[in-house]
Protein backbone atom coordinates (compact mmCIF):
# COMPACT_ATOMS: atom_id res chain seq x y z
CA UNK A 1 0.00 0.00 0.00
CA UNK A 2 1.33 3.40 -0.99
CA UNK A 3 1.81 5.48 2.10
CA UNK A 4 3.67 8.18 3.94
CA UNK A 5 4.36 7.34 7.56
CA UNK A 6 5.09 9.94 10.21
CA UNK A 7 6.09 9.38 13.79
CA UNK A 8 5.15 10.20 16.41
CA UNK A 9 1.46 11.09 15.98
CA UNK A 10 1.39 13.16 19.14
CA UNK A 11 4.23 14.81 21.01
CA UNK A 12 4.36 17.09 24.01
CA UNK A 13 7.76 18.54 24.80
CA UNK A 14 9.38 21.37 26.70
CA UNK A 15 10.97 24.47 25.30
CA UNK A 16 14.52 23.89 24.14
CA UNK A 17 14.51 20.10 24.08
CA UNK A 18 15.63 18.88 20.67
CA UNK A 19 13.24 16.61 18.83
CA UNK A 20 12.93 14.79 15.52
CA UNK A 21 9.79 13.88 13.65
CA UNK A 22 10.38 11.05 11.21
CA UNK A 23 8.82 10.67 7.77
CA UNK A 24 9.11 7.74 5.42
CA UNK A 25 7.50 7.01 2.05
CA UNK A 26 7.37 3.74 0.11
CA UNK A 27 6.58 5.09 -3.37
CA UNK A 28 10.11 5.93 -4.51
CA UNK A 29 9.09 9.59 -4.83
CA UNK A 30 11.78 12.15 -5.42
CA UNK A 31 9.94 15.16 -4.02
CA UNK A 32 9.19 15.38 -0.30
CA UNK A 33 8.12 18.29 1.86
CA UNK A 34 7.08 19.30 5.34
CA UNK A 35 4.11 21.51 6.14
CA UNK A 36 2.68 23.00 9.26
CA UNK A 37 -1.00 23.71 9.61
CA UNK A 38 -2.40 26.32 11.96
CA UNK A 39 -6.02 27.46 12.32
CA UNK A 40 -6.91 30.09 9.74
CA UNK A 41 -3.49 29.93 8.06
CA UNK A 42 -3.82 26.75 6.06
CA UNK A 43 -0.89 24.57 5.08
CA UNK A 44 2.46 26.34 4.96
CA UNK A 45 5.56 24.69 3.59
CA UNK A 46 8.54 24.48 5.94
CA UNK A 47 11.18 22.69 3.86
CA UNK A 48 11.25 20.56 0.77
CA UNK A 49 13.60 18.16 -0.96
CA UNK A 50 13.91 17.50 -4.66
CA UNK A 51 16.04 14.39 -4.18
CA UNK A 52 18.68 12.81 -1.95
CA UNK A 53 20.99 15.46 -0.46
CA UNK A 54 18.95 18.25 -2.11
CA UNK A 55 16.90 20.32 0.32
CA UNK A 56 15.67 23.90 0.34
CA UNK A 57 13.67 26.29 2.45
CA UNK A 58 9.95 26.66 2.09
CA UNK A 59 7.90 29.59 3.33
CA UNK A 60 8.40 29.18 7.09
CA UNK A 61 11.79 27.49 7.67
CA UNK A 62 12.93 29.37 10.79
CA UNK A 63 13.59 27.05 13.72
CA UNK A 64 13.58 23.87 11.64
CA UNK A 65 16.14 21.63 9.95
CA UNK A 66 15.77 18.69 7.61
CA UNK A 67 17.97 16.08 6.01
CA UNK A 68 17.58 13.73 3.06
CA UNK A 69 20.22 11.02 3.25
CA UNK A 70 17.99 8.36 1.73
CA UNK A 71 15.25 8.73 -0.83
CA UNK A 72 12.55 7.29 1.39
CA UNK A 73 13.23 9.28 4.59
CA UNK A 74 12.89 12.99 5.30
CA UNK A 75 13.09 13.78 9.03
CA UNK A 76 12.15 17.15 10.47
CA UNK A 77 14.38 18.39 13.27
CA UNK A 78 13.59 21.06 15.83
CA UNK A 79 16.90 21.89 17.49
CA UNK A 80 15.41 24.15 20.18
CA UNK A 81 11.61 24.05 20.07
CA UNK A 82 9.62 27.07 21.18
CA UNK A 83 5.91 27.43 22.00
CA UNK A 84 5.23 29.13 18.64
CA UNK A 85 6.12 25.85 16.98
CA UNK A 86 3.09 24.20 18.54
CA UNK A 87 1.21 23.05 15.47
CA UNK A 88 0.00 20.16 13.34
CA UNK A 89 2.76 18.93 11.03
CA UNK A 90 2.42 16.99 7.82
CA UNK A 91 4.97 15.28 5.64
CA UNK A 92 4.13 14.82 1.97
CA UNK A 93 5.67 13.14 -1.03
CA UNK A 94 4.98 13.25 -4.75
CA UNK A 95 6.53 12.16 -8.00
CA UNK A 96 6.69 15.74 -9.26
CA UNK A 97 6.76 19.17 -7.66
CA UNK A 98 3.10 20.08 -8.17
CA UNK A 99 1.71 18.45 -11.30
CA UNK A 100 1.00 15.12 -9.65
CA UNK A 101 -0.93 14.23 -6.55
CA UNK A 102 0.74 14.68 -3.21
CA UNK A 103 0.50 11.93 -0.62
CA UNK A 104 0.34 13.15 2.96
CA UNK A 105 1.24 11.46 6.20
CA UNK A 106 -1.25 11.15 9.02
CA UNK A 107 0.13 14.16 10.83
CA UNK A 108 2.06 14.92 14.01
CA UNK A 109 0.45 17.12 16.61
CA UNK A 110 3.24 18.87 18.48
CA UNK A 111 2.79 20.84 21.66
CA UNK A 112 5.72 22.81 23.07
CA UNK A 113 5.26 24.01 26.65
CA UNK B 1 1.68 38.76 -4.26
CA UNK B 2 -0.04 35.51 -5.12
CA UNK B 3 -3.21 34.72 -3.23
CA UNK B 4 -5.67 31.82 -3.06
CA UNK B 5 -9.12 32.42 -1.61
CA UNK B 6 -11.70 29.79 -0.81
CA UNK B 7 -15.23 30.24 0.55
CA UNK B 8 -14.57 32.13 3.73
CA UNK B 9 -17.44 30.56 5.61
CA UNK B 10 -18.31 27.00 6.35
CA UNK B 11 -20.94 25.39 4.17
CA UNK B 12 -23.90 23.60 5.75
CA UNK B 13 -26.17 21.70 3.42
CA UNK B 14 -28.92 19.13 3.52
CA UNK B 15 -28.20 15.56 2.48
CA UNK B 16 -28.94 15.02 -1.19
CA UNK B 17 -28.25 18.62 -2.20
CA UNK B 18 -25.29 19.86 -4.22
CA UNK B 19 -22.47 21.63 -2.44
CA UNK B 20 -20.54 24.17 -4.49
CA UNK B 21 -17.17 25.43 -3.30
CA UNK B 22 -15.14 28.18 -4.90
CA UNK B 23 -11.42 28.70 -5.22
CA UNK B 24 -10.33 32.09 -6.52
CA UNK B 25 -6.75 33.02 -7.20
CA UNK B 26 -4.86 36.17 -8.07
CA UNK B 27 -1.45 36.74 -9.61
CA UNK B 28 -1.21 33.11 -10.66
CA UNK B 29 -1.29 31.58 -14.10
CA UNK B 30 -1.49 27.91 -13.17
CA UNK B 31 -1.47 25.20 -15.77
CA UNK B 32 -3.38 22.96 -13.37
CA UNK B 33 -5.17 23.00 -10.06
CA UNK B 34 -5.74 20.32 -7.45
CA UNK B 35 -8.45 19.61 -4.87
CA UNK B 36 -7.93 17.72 -1.62
CA UNK B 37 -10.16 16.49 1.17
CA UNK B 38 -9.06 16.76 4.80
CA UNK B 39 -10.77 15.17 7.78
CA UNK B 40 -10.13 16.63 11.27
CA UNK B 41 -6.64 15.86 12.53
CA UNK B 42 -5.72 13.87 9.42
CA UNK B 43 -3.61 14.52 6.35
CA UNK B 44 -5.15 15.86 3.15
CA UNK B 45 -6.18 13.27 0.58
CA UNK B 46 -5.95 13.99 -3.12
CA UNK B 47 -9.24 14.10 -5.03
CA UNK B 48 -8.80 15.64 -8.46
CA UNK B 49 -6.33 17.45 -10.66
CA UNK B 50 -7.64 19.57 -13.51
CA UNK B 51 -5.50 21.10 -16.24
CA UNK B 52 -6.11 24.47 -17.87
CA UNK B 53 -7.25 22.90 -21.12
CA UNK B 54 -9.78 20.59 -19.46
CA UNK B 55 -12.40 23.10 -18.27
CA UNK B 56 -14.32 20.35 -16.41
CA UNK B 57 -13.46 17.06 -14.76
CA UNK B 58 -15.60 14.49 -12.96
CA UNK B 59 -14.98 11.71 -10.50
CA UNK B 60 -18.02 9.85 -9.22
CA UNK B 61 -20.16 12.54 -7.49
CA UNK B 62 -17.46 15.19 -7.72
CA UNK B 63 -17.16 17.76 -10.47
CA UNK B 64 -14.49 20.41 -10.86
CA UNK B 65 -14.40 23.30 -13.30
CA UNK B 66 -11.47 25.54 -14.10
CA UNK B 67 -11.96 28.98 -15.63
CA UNK B 68 -8.60 30.59 -16.31
CA UNK B 69 -10.28 33.81 -17.48
CA UNK B 70 -12.15 34.27 -14.24
CA UNK B 71 -9.21 32.80 -12.30
CA UNK B 72 -11.58 30.50 -10.52
CA UNK B 73 -12.24 26.83 -9.88
CA UNK B 74 -15.58 25.46 -8.73
CA UNK B 75 -15.86 22.18 -6.86
CA UNK B 76 -19.23 20.47 -6.76
CA UNK B 77 -20.36 17.57 -4.61
CA UNK B 78 -23.63 16.25 -6.02
CA UNK B 79 -26.13 14.13 -4.07
CA UNK B 80 -24.19 14.99 -0.93
CA UNK B 81 -24.00 12.56 1.97
CA UNK B 82 -23.06 13.03 5.64
CA UNK B 83 -19.83 11.14 4.85
CA UNK B 84 -18.85 14.04 2.59
CA UNK B 85 -18.49 16.28 5.65
CA UNK B 86 -14.88 17.46 5.67
CA UNK B 87 -12.66 20.40 4.78
CA UNK B 88 -11.83 20.77 1.11
CA UNK B 89 -8.62 22.43 -0.01
CA UNK B 90 -7.65 23.76 -3.39
CA UNK B 91 -3.99 23.89 -4.34
CA UNK B 92 -2.10 25.33 -7.27
CA UNK B 93 1.52 25.77 -8.31
CA UNK B 94 3.14 29.13 -7.76
CA UNK B 95 4.35 30.97 -10.81
CA UNK B 96 7.86 31.60 -9.55
CA UNK B 97 8.88 28.20 -8.26
CA UNK B 98 6.01 25.85 -9.19
CA UNK B 99 5.63 24.68 -5.61
CA UNK B 100 2.14 23.75 -4.51
CA UNK B 101 0.35 26.41 -2.46
CA UNK B 102 -2.84 25.59 -0.59
CA UNK B 103 -5.92 27.61 0.15
CA UNK B 104 -7.16 27.75 3.74
CA UNK B 105 -10.00 25.36 2.90
CA UNK B 106 -13.78 25.30 3.13
CA UNK B 107 -15.48 23.15 5.75
CA UNK B 108 -18.56 21.34 4.52
CA UNK B 109 -21.12 19.82 6.85
CA UNK B 110 -23.85 17.66 5.35
CA UNK B 111 -26.94 17.23 7.56
CA UNK B 112 -28.87 13.98 7.40
PDB file of C-alpha atoms in Angstrom:
ATOM      1  CA  UNK A   1       0.000   0.000   0.000  1.00  0.00           C
ATOM      2  CA  UNK A   2       1.328   3.403  -0.992  1.00  0.00           C
ATOM      3  CA  UNK A   3       1.805   5.483   2.099  1.00  0.00           C
ATOM      4  CA  UNK A   4       3.665   8.183   3.938  1.00  0.00           C
ATOM      5  CA  UNK A   5       4.363   7.340   7.557  1.00  0.00           C
ATOM      6  CA  UNK A   6       5.088   9.940  10.214  1.00  0.00           C
ATOM      7  CA  UNK A   7       6.088   9.376  13.792  1.00  0.00           C
ATOM      8  CA  UNK A   8       5.145  10.201  16.412  1.00  0.00           C
ATOM      9  CA  UNK A   9       1.463  11.094  15.978  1.00  0.00           C
ATOM     10  CA  UNK A  10       1.393  13.159  19.144  1.00  0.00           C
ATOM     11  CA  UNK A  11       4.234  14.810  21.014  1.00  0.00           C
ATOM     12  CA  UNK A  12       4.363  17.090  24.014  1.00  0.00           C
ATOM     13  CA  UNK A  13       7.764  18.541  24.795  1.00  0.00           C
ATOM     14  CA  UNK A  14       9.378  21.365  26.702  1.00  0.00           C
ATOM     15  CA  UNK A  15      10.974  24.471  25.300  1.00  0.00           C
ATOM     16  CA  UNK A  16      14.521  23.890  24.137  1.00  0.00           C
ATOM     17  CA  UNK A  17      14.509  20.102  24.082  1.00  0.00           C
ATOM     18  CA  UNK A  18      15.626  18.883  20.668  1.00  0.00           C
ATOM     19  CA  UNK A  19      13.238  16.608  18.832  1.00  0.00           C
ATOM     20  CA  UNK A  20      12.934  14.791  15.521  1.00  0.00           C
ATOM     21  CA  UNK A  21       9.786  13.878  13.646  1.00  0.00           C
ATOM     22  CA  UNK A  22      10.375  11.055  11.206  1.00  0.00           C
ATOM     23  CA  UNK A  23       8.818  10.666   7.772  1.00  0.00           C
ATOM     24  CA  UNK A  24       9.112   7.737   5.421  1.00  0.00           C
ATOM     25  CA  UNK A  25       7.497   7.006   2.054  1.00  0.00           C
ATOM     26  CA  UNK A  26       7.370   3.737   0.112  1.00  0.00           C
ATOM     27  CA  UNK A  27       6.582   5.092  -3.366  1.00  0.00           C
ATOM     28  CA  UNK A  28      10.105   5.931  -4.512  1.00  0.00           C
ATOM     29  CA  UNK A  29       9.094   9.586  -4.826  1.00  0.00           C
ATOM     30  CA  UNK A  30      11.783  12.147  -5.425  1.00  0.00           C
ATOM     31  CA  UNK A  31       9.941  15.160  -4.021  1.00  0.00           C
ATOM     32  CA  UNK A  32       9.185  15.382  -0.298  1.00  0.00           C
ATOM     33  CA  UNK A  33       8.124  18.289   1.856  1.00  0.00           C
ATOM     34  CA  UNK A  34       7.082  19.303   5.341  1.00  0.00           C
ATOM     35  CA  UNK A  35       4.106  21.512   6.144  1.00  0.00           C
ATOM     36  CA  UNK A  36       2.677  22.998   9.260  1.00  0.00           C
ATOM     37  CA  UNK A  37      -1.004  23.715   9.609  1.00  0.00           C
ATOM     38  CA  UNK A  38      -2.400  26.319  11.956  1.00  0.00           C
ATOM     39  CA  UNK A  39      -6.021  27.458  12.318  1.00  0.00           C
ATOM     40  CA  UNK A  40      -6.912  30.091   9.738  1.00  0.00           C
ATOM     41  CA  UNK A  41      -3.493  29.931   8.064  1.00  0.00           C
ATOM     42  CA  UNK A  42      -3.815  26.748   6.059  1.00  0.00           C
ATOM     43  CA  UNK A  43      -0.885  24.573   5.077  1.00  0.00           C
ATOM     44  CA  UNK A  44       2.455  26.338   4.961  1.00  0.00           C
ATOM     45  CA  UNK A  45       5.556  24.694   3.594  1.00  0.00           C
ATOM     46  CA  UNK A  46       8.540  24.481   5.938  1.00  0.00           C
ATOM     47  CA  UNK A  47      11.183  22.687   3.860  1.00  0.00           C
ATOM     48  CA  UNK A  48      11.248  20.557   0.771  1.00  0.00           C
ATOM     49  CA  UNK A  49      13.601  18.160  -0.958  1.00  0.00           C
ATOM     50  CA  UNK A  50      13.909  17.495  -4.665  1.00  0.00           C
ATOM     51  CA  UNK A  51      16.038  14.392  -4.176  1.00  0.00           C
ATOM     52  CA  UNK A  52      18.681  12.815  -1.952  1.00  0.00           C
ATOM     53  CA  UNK A  53      20.989  15.456  -0.455  1.00  0.00           C
ATOM     54  CA  UNK A  54      18.947  18.246  -2.109  1.00  0.00           C
ATOM     55  CA  UNK A  55      16.901  20.318   0.317  1.00  0.00           C
ATOM     56  CA  UNK A  56      15.672  23.900   0.340  1.00  0.00           C
ATOM     57  CA  UNK A  57      13.674  26.290   2.455  1.00  0.00           C
ATOM     58  CA  UNK A  58       9.954  26.662   2.088  1.00  0.00           C
ATOM     59  CA  UNK A  59       7.901  29.588   3.333  1.00  0.00           C
ATOM     60  CA  UNK A  60       8.400  29.184   7.093  1.00  0.00           C
ATOM     61  CA  UNK A  61      11.791  27.494   7.671  1.00  0.00           C
ATOM     62  CA  UNK A  62      12.929  29.373  10.789  1.00  0.00           C
ATOM     63  CA  UNK A  63      13.589  27.045  13.719  1.00  0.00           C
ATOM     64  CA  UNK A  64      13.585  23.867  11.640  1.00  0.00           C
ATOM     65  CA  UNK A  65      16.139  21.626   9.954  1.00  0.00           C
ATOM     66  CA  UNK A  66      15.771  18.689   7.611  1.00  0.00           C
ATOM     67  CA  UNK A  67      17.972  16.078   6.005  1.00  0.00           C
ATOM     68  CA  UNK A  68      17.581  13.725   3.057  1.00  0.00           C
ATOM     69  CA  UNK A  69      20.216  11.022   3.254  1.00  0.00           C
ATOM     70  CA  UNK A  70      17.989   8.356   1.728  1.00  0.00           C
ATOM     71  CA  UNK A  71      15.253   8.728  -0.829  1.00  0.00           C
ATOM     72  CA  UNK A  72      12.549   7.288   1.394  1.00  0.00           C
ATOM     73  CA  UNK A  73      13.231   9.281   4.587  1.00  0.00           C
ATOM     74  CA  UNK A  74      12.887  12.992   5.299  1.00  0.00           C
ATOM     75  CA  UNK A  75      13.088  13.782   9.028  1.00  0.00           C
ATOM     76  CA  UNK A  76      12.151  17.155  10.470  1.00  0.00           C
ATOM     77  CA  UNK A  77      14.379  18.393  13.269  1.00  0.00           C
ATOM     78  CA  UNK A  78      13.590  21.057  15.828  1.00  0.00           C
ATOM     79  CA  UNK A  79      16.896  21.891  17.493  1.00  0.00           C
ATOM     80  CA  UNK A  80      15.409  24.145  20.180  1.00  0.00           C
ATOM     81  CA  UNK A  81      11.609  24.047  20.073  1.00  0.00           C
ATOM     82  CA  UNK A  82       9.618  27.066  21.181  1.00  0.00           C
ATOM     83  CA  UNK A  83       5.906  27.426  22.003  1.00  0.00           C
ATOM     84  CA  UNK A  84       5.227  29.128  18.645  1.00  0.00           C
ATOM     85  CA  UNK A  85       6.124  25.847  16.975  1.00  0.00           C
ATOM     86  CA  UNK A  86       3.093  24.205  18.544  1.00  0.00           C
ATOM     87  CA  UNK A  87       1.211  23.054  15.474  1.00  0.00           C
ATOM     88  CA  UNK A  88       0.003  20.161  13.343  1.00  0.00           C
ATOM     89  CA  UNK A  89       2.758  18.934  11.034  1.00  0.00           C
ATOM     90  CA  UNK A  90       2.425  16.985   7.820  1.00  0.00           C
ATOM     91  CA  UNK A  91       4.974  15.285   5.642  1.00  0.00           C
ATOM     92  CA  UNK A  92       4.126  14.825   1.969  1.00  0.00           C
ATOM     93  CA  UNK A  93       5.668  13.143  -1.032  1.00  0.00           C
ATOM     94  CA  UNK A  94       4.976  13.249  -4.749  1.00  0.00           C
ATOM     95  CA  UNK A  95       6.528  12.164  -7.998  1.00  0.00           C
ATOM     96  CA  UNK A  96       6.688  15.735  -9.256  1.00  0.00           C
ATOM     97  CA  UNK A  97       6.757  19.168  -7.656  1.00  0.00           C
ATOM     98  CA  UNK A  98       3.099  20.081  -8.172  1.00  0.00           C
ATOM     99  CA  UNK A  99       1.711  18.447 -11.303  1.00  0.00           C
ATOM    100  CA  UNK A 100       1.004  15.117  -9.655  1.00  0.00           C
ATOM    101  CA  UNK A 101      -0.934  14.230  -6.554  1.00  0.00           C
ATOM    102  CA  UNK A 102       0.744  14.679  -3.212  1.00  0.00           C
ATOM    103  CA  UNK A 103       0.499  11.933  -0.618  1.00  0.00           C
ATOM    104  CA  UNK A 104       0.338  13.146   2.957  1.00  0.00           C
ATOM    105  CA  UNK A 105       1.244  11.463   6.199  1.00  0.00           C
ATOM    106  CA  UNK A 106      -1.246  11.145   9.019  1.00  0.00           C
ATOM    107  CA  UNK A 107       0.126  14.165  10.834  1.00  0.00           C
ATOM    108  CA  UNK A 108       2.063  14.917  14.013  1.00  0.00           C
ATOM    109  CA  UNK A 109       0.452  17.117  16.613  1.00  0.00           C
ATOM    110  CA  UNK A 110       3.245  18.866  18.479  1.00  0.00           C
ATOM    111  CA  UNK A 111       2.791  20.843  21.661  1.00  0.00           C
ATOM    112  CA  UNK A 112       5.723  22.810  23.072  1.00  0.00           C
ATOM    113  CA  UNK A 113       5.262  24.014  26.647  1.00  0.00           C
TER     114      UNK A 113
ATOM    115  CA  UNK B   1       1.682  38.764  -4.257  1.00  0.00           C
ATOM    116  CA  UNK B   2      -0.036  35.513  -5.121  1.00  0.00           C
ATOM    117  CA  UNK B   3      -3.213  34.719  -3.232  1.00  0.00           C
ATOM    118  CA  UNK B   4      -5.669  31.820  -3.057  1.00  0.00           C
ATOM    119  CA  UNK B   5      -9.121  32.423  -1.606  1.00  0.00           C
ATOM    120  CA  UNK B   6     -11.702  29.793  -0.810  1.00  0.00           C
ATOM    121  CA  UNK B   7     -15.228  30.243   0.552  1.00  0.00           C
ATOM    122  CA  UNK B   8     -14.572  32.131   3.732  1.00  0.00           C
ATOM    123  CA  UNK B   9     -17.436  30.564   5.612  1.00  0.00           C
ATOM    124  CA  UNK B  10     -18.313  27.000   6.354  1.00  0.00           C
ATOM    125  CA  UNK B  11     -20.940  25.393   4.166  1.00  0.00           C
ATOM    126  CA  UNK B  12     -23.896  23.605   5.755  1.00  0.00           C
ATOM    127  CA  UNK B  13     -26.168  21.697   3.424  1.00  0.00           C
ATOM    128  CA  UNK B  14     -28.923  19.125   3.524  1.00  0.00           C
ATOM    129  CA  UNK B  15     -28.195  15.561   2.475  1.00  0.00           C
ATOM    130  CA  UNK B  16     -28.943  15.016  -1.187  1.00  0.00           C
ATOM    131  CA  UNK B  17     -28.253  18.622  -2.197  1.00  0.00           C
ATOM    132  CA  UNK B  18     -25.293  19.856  -4.225  1.00  0.00           C
ATOM    133  CA  UNK B  19     -22.467  21.628  -2.437  1.00  0.00           C
ATOM    134  CA  UNK B  20     -20.538  24.171  -4.491  1.00  0.00           C
ATOM    135  CA  UNK B  21     -17.168  25.430  -3.297  1.00  0.00           C
ATOM    136  CA  UNK B  22     -15.138  28.181  -4.899  1.00  0.00           C
ATOM    137  CA  UNK B  23     -11.421  28.700  -5.225  1.00  0.00           C
ATOM    138  CA  UNK B  24     -10.325  32.092  -6.523  1.00  0.00           C
ATOM    139  CA  UNK B  25      -6.753  33.021  -7.200  1.00  0.00           C
ATOM    140  CA  UNK B  26      -4.855  36.174  -8.069  1.00  0.00           C
ATOM    141  CA  UNK B  27      -1.454  36.741  -9.605  1.00  0.00           C
ATOM    142  CA  UNK B  28      -1.208  33.111 -10.660  1.00  0.00           C
ATOM    143  CA  UNK B  29      -1.295  31.584 -14.096  1.00  0.00           C
ATOM    144  CA  UNK B  30      -1.492  27.913 -13.170  1.00  0.00           C
ATOM    145  CA  UNK B  31      -1.471  25.202 -15.773  1.00  0.00           C
ATOM    146  CA  UNK B  32      -3.380  22.956 -13.369  1.00  0.00           C
ATOM    147  CA  UNK B  33      -5.174  23.001 -10.064  1.00  0.00           C
ATOM    148  CA  UNK B  34      -5.742  20.324  -7.450  1.00  0.00           C
ATOM    149  CA  UNK B  35      -8.447  19.610  -4.874  1.00  0.00           C
ATOM    150  CA  UNK B  36      -7.925  17.723  -1.618  1.00  0.00           C
ATOM    151  CA  UNK B  37     -10.164  16.487   1.166  1.00  0.00           C
ATOM    152  CA  UNK B  38      -9.065  16.758   4.800  1.00  0.00           C
ATOM    153  CA  UNK B  39     -10.766  15.172   7.782  1.00  0.00           C
ATOM    154  CA  UNK B  40     -10.130  16.625  11.269  1.00  0.00           C
ATOM    155  CA  UNK B  41      -6.640  15.857  12.530  1.00  0.00           C
ATOM    156  CA  UNK B  42      -5.718  13.871   9.423  1.00  0.00           C
ATOM    157  CA  UNK B  43      -3.610  14.518   6.355  1.00  0.00           C
ATOM    158  CA  UNK B  44      -5.154  15.862   3.145  1.00  0.00           C
ATOM    159  CA  UNK B  45      -6.179  13.268   0.584  1.00  0.00           C
ATOM    160  CA  UNK B  46      -5.946  13.985  -3.124  1.00  0.00           C
ATOM    161  CA  UNK B  47      -9.240  14.099  -5.026  1.00  0.00           C
ATOM    162  CA  UNK B  48      -8.796  15.639  -8.463  1.00  0.00           C
ATOM    163  CA  UNK B  49      -6.326  17.449 -10.664  1.00  0.00           C
ATOM    164  CA  UNK B  50      -7.641  19.570 -13.512  1.00  0.00           C
ATOM    165  CA  UNK B  51      -5.501  21.096 -16.244  1.00  0.00           C
ATOM    166  CA  UNK B  52      -6.113  24.468 -17.866  1.00  0.00           C
ATOM    167  CA  UNK B  53      -7.255  22.905 -21.125  1.00  0.00           C
ATOM    168  CA  UNK B  54      -9.778  20.588 -19.464  1.00  0.00           C
ATOM    169  CA  UNK B  55     -12.401  23.097 -18.274  1.00  0.00           C
ATOM    170  CA  UNK B  56     -14.316  20.345 -16.412  1.00  0.00           C
ATOM    171  CA  UNK B  57     -13.461  17.055 -14.759  1.00  0.00           C
ATOM    172  CA  UNK B  58     -15.602  14.495 -12.957  1.00  0.00           C
ATOM    173  CA  UNK B  59     -14.978  11.710 -10.498  1.00  0.00           C
ATOM    174  CA  UNK B  60     -18.017   9.855  -9.215  1.00  0.00           C
ATOM    175  CA  UNK B  61     -20.164  12.539  -7.492  1.00  0.00           C
ATOM    176  CA  UNK B  62     -17.463  15.194  -7.723  1.00  0.00           C
ATOM    177  CA  UNK B  63     -17.155  17.757 -10.473  1.00  0.00           C
ATOM    178  CA  UNK B  64     -14.488  20.407 -10.865  1.00  0.00           C
ATOM    179  CA  UNK B  65     -14.396  23.301 -13.303  1.00  0.00           C
ATOM    180  CA  UNK B  66     -11.467  25.540 -14.103  1.00  0.00           C
ATOM    181  CA  UNK B  67     -11.955  28.980 -15.626  1.00  0.00           C
ATOM    182  CA  UNK B  68      -8.601  30.595 -16.307  1.00  0.00           C
ATOM    183  CA  UNK B  69     -10.281  33.811 -17.483  1.00  0.00           C
ATOM    184  CA  UNK B  70     -12.152  34.275 -14.235  1.00  0.00           C
ATOM    185  CA  UNK B  71      -9.211  32.801 -12.298  1.00  0.00           C
ATOM    186  CA  UNK B  72     -11.578  30.497 -10.522  1.00  0.00           C
ATOM    187  CA  UNK B  73     -12.238  26.829  -9.883  1.00  0.00           C
ATOM    188  CA  UNK B  74     -15.577  25.465  -8.728  1.00  0.00           C
ATOM    189  CA  UNK B  75     -15.856  22.181  -6.858  1.00  0.00           C
ATOM    190  CA  UNK B  76     -19.234  20.472  -6.763  1.00  0.00           C
ATOM    191  CA  UNK B  77     -20.360  17.571  -4.606  1.00  0.00           C
ATOM    192  CA  UNK B  78     -23.629  16.254  -6.017  1.00  0.00           C
ATOM    193  CA  UNK B  79     -26.127  14.133  -4.072  1.00  0.00           C
ATOM    194  CA  UNK B  80     -24.191  14.990  -0.930  1.00  0.00           C
ATOM    195  CA  UNK B  81     -24.003  12.559   1.975  1.00  0.00           C
ATOM    196  CA  UNK B  82     -23.061  13.027   5.640  1.00  0.00           C
ATOM    197  CA  UNK B  83     -19.828  11.143   4.853  1.00  0.00           C
ATOM    198  CA  UNK B  84     -18.846  14.042   2.585  1.00  0.00           C
ATOM    199  CA  UNK B  85     -18.492  16.281   5.650  1.00  0.00           C
ATOM    200  CA  UNK B  86     -14.880  17.459   5.670  1.00  0.00           C
ATOM    201  CA  UNK B  87     -12.665  20.397   4.785  1.00  0.00           C
ATOM    202  CA  UNK B  88     -11.832  20.772   1.107  1.00  0.00           C
ATOM    203  CA  UNK B  89      -8.622  22.428  -0.006  1.00  0.00           C
ATOM    204  CA  UNK B  90      -7.648  23.760  -3.389  1.00  0.00           C
ATOM    205  CA  UNK B  91      -3.994  23.894  -4.343  1.00  0.00           C
ATOM    206  CA  UNK B  92      -2.096  25.333  -7.270  1.00  0.00           C
ATOM    207  CA  UNK B  93       1.519  25.767  -8.310  1.00  0.00           C
ATOM    208  CA  UNK B  94       3.139  29.127  -7.763  1.00  0.00           C
ATOM    209  CA  UNK B  95       4.352  30.974 -10.813  1.00  0.00           C
ATOM    210  CA  UNK B  96       7.862  31.600  -9.552  1.00  0.00           C
ATOM    211  CA  UNK B  97       8.877  28.202  -8.258  1.00  0.00           C
ATOM    212  CA  UNK B  98       6.013  25.852  -9.190  1.00  0.00           C
ATOM    213  CA  UNK B  99       5.631  24.680  -5.610  1.00  0.00           C
ATOM    214  CA  UNK B 100       2.139  23.751  -4.507  1.00  0.00           C
ATOM    215  CA  UNK B 101       0.350  26.409  -2.464  1.00  0.00           C
ATOM    216  CA  UNK B 102      -2.836  25.593  -0.587  1.00  0.00           C
ATOM    217  CA  UNK B 103      -5.920  27.614   0.153  1.00  0.00           C
ATOM    218  CA  UNK B 104      -7.164  27.751   3.738  1.00  0.00           C
ATOM    219  CA  UNK B 105     -10.003  25.357   2.900  1.00  0.00           C
ATOM    220  CA  UNK B 106     -13.780  25.300   3.129  1.00  0.00           C
ATOM    221  CA  UNK B 107     -15.480  23.152   5.755  1.00  0.00           C
ATOM    222  CA  UNK B 108     -18.564  21.343   4.520  1.00  0.00           C
ATOM    223  CA  UNK B 109     -21.122  19.823   6.853  1.00  0.00           C
ATOM    224  CA  UNK B 110     -23.852  17.665   5.351  1.00  0.00           C
ATOM    225  CA  UNK B 111     -26.938  17.232   7.562  1.00  0.00           C
ATOM    226  CA  UNK B 112     -28.873  13.984   7.398  1.00  0.00           C
TER     227      UNK B 112
END
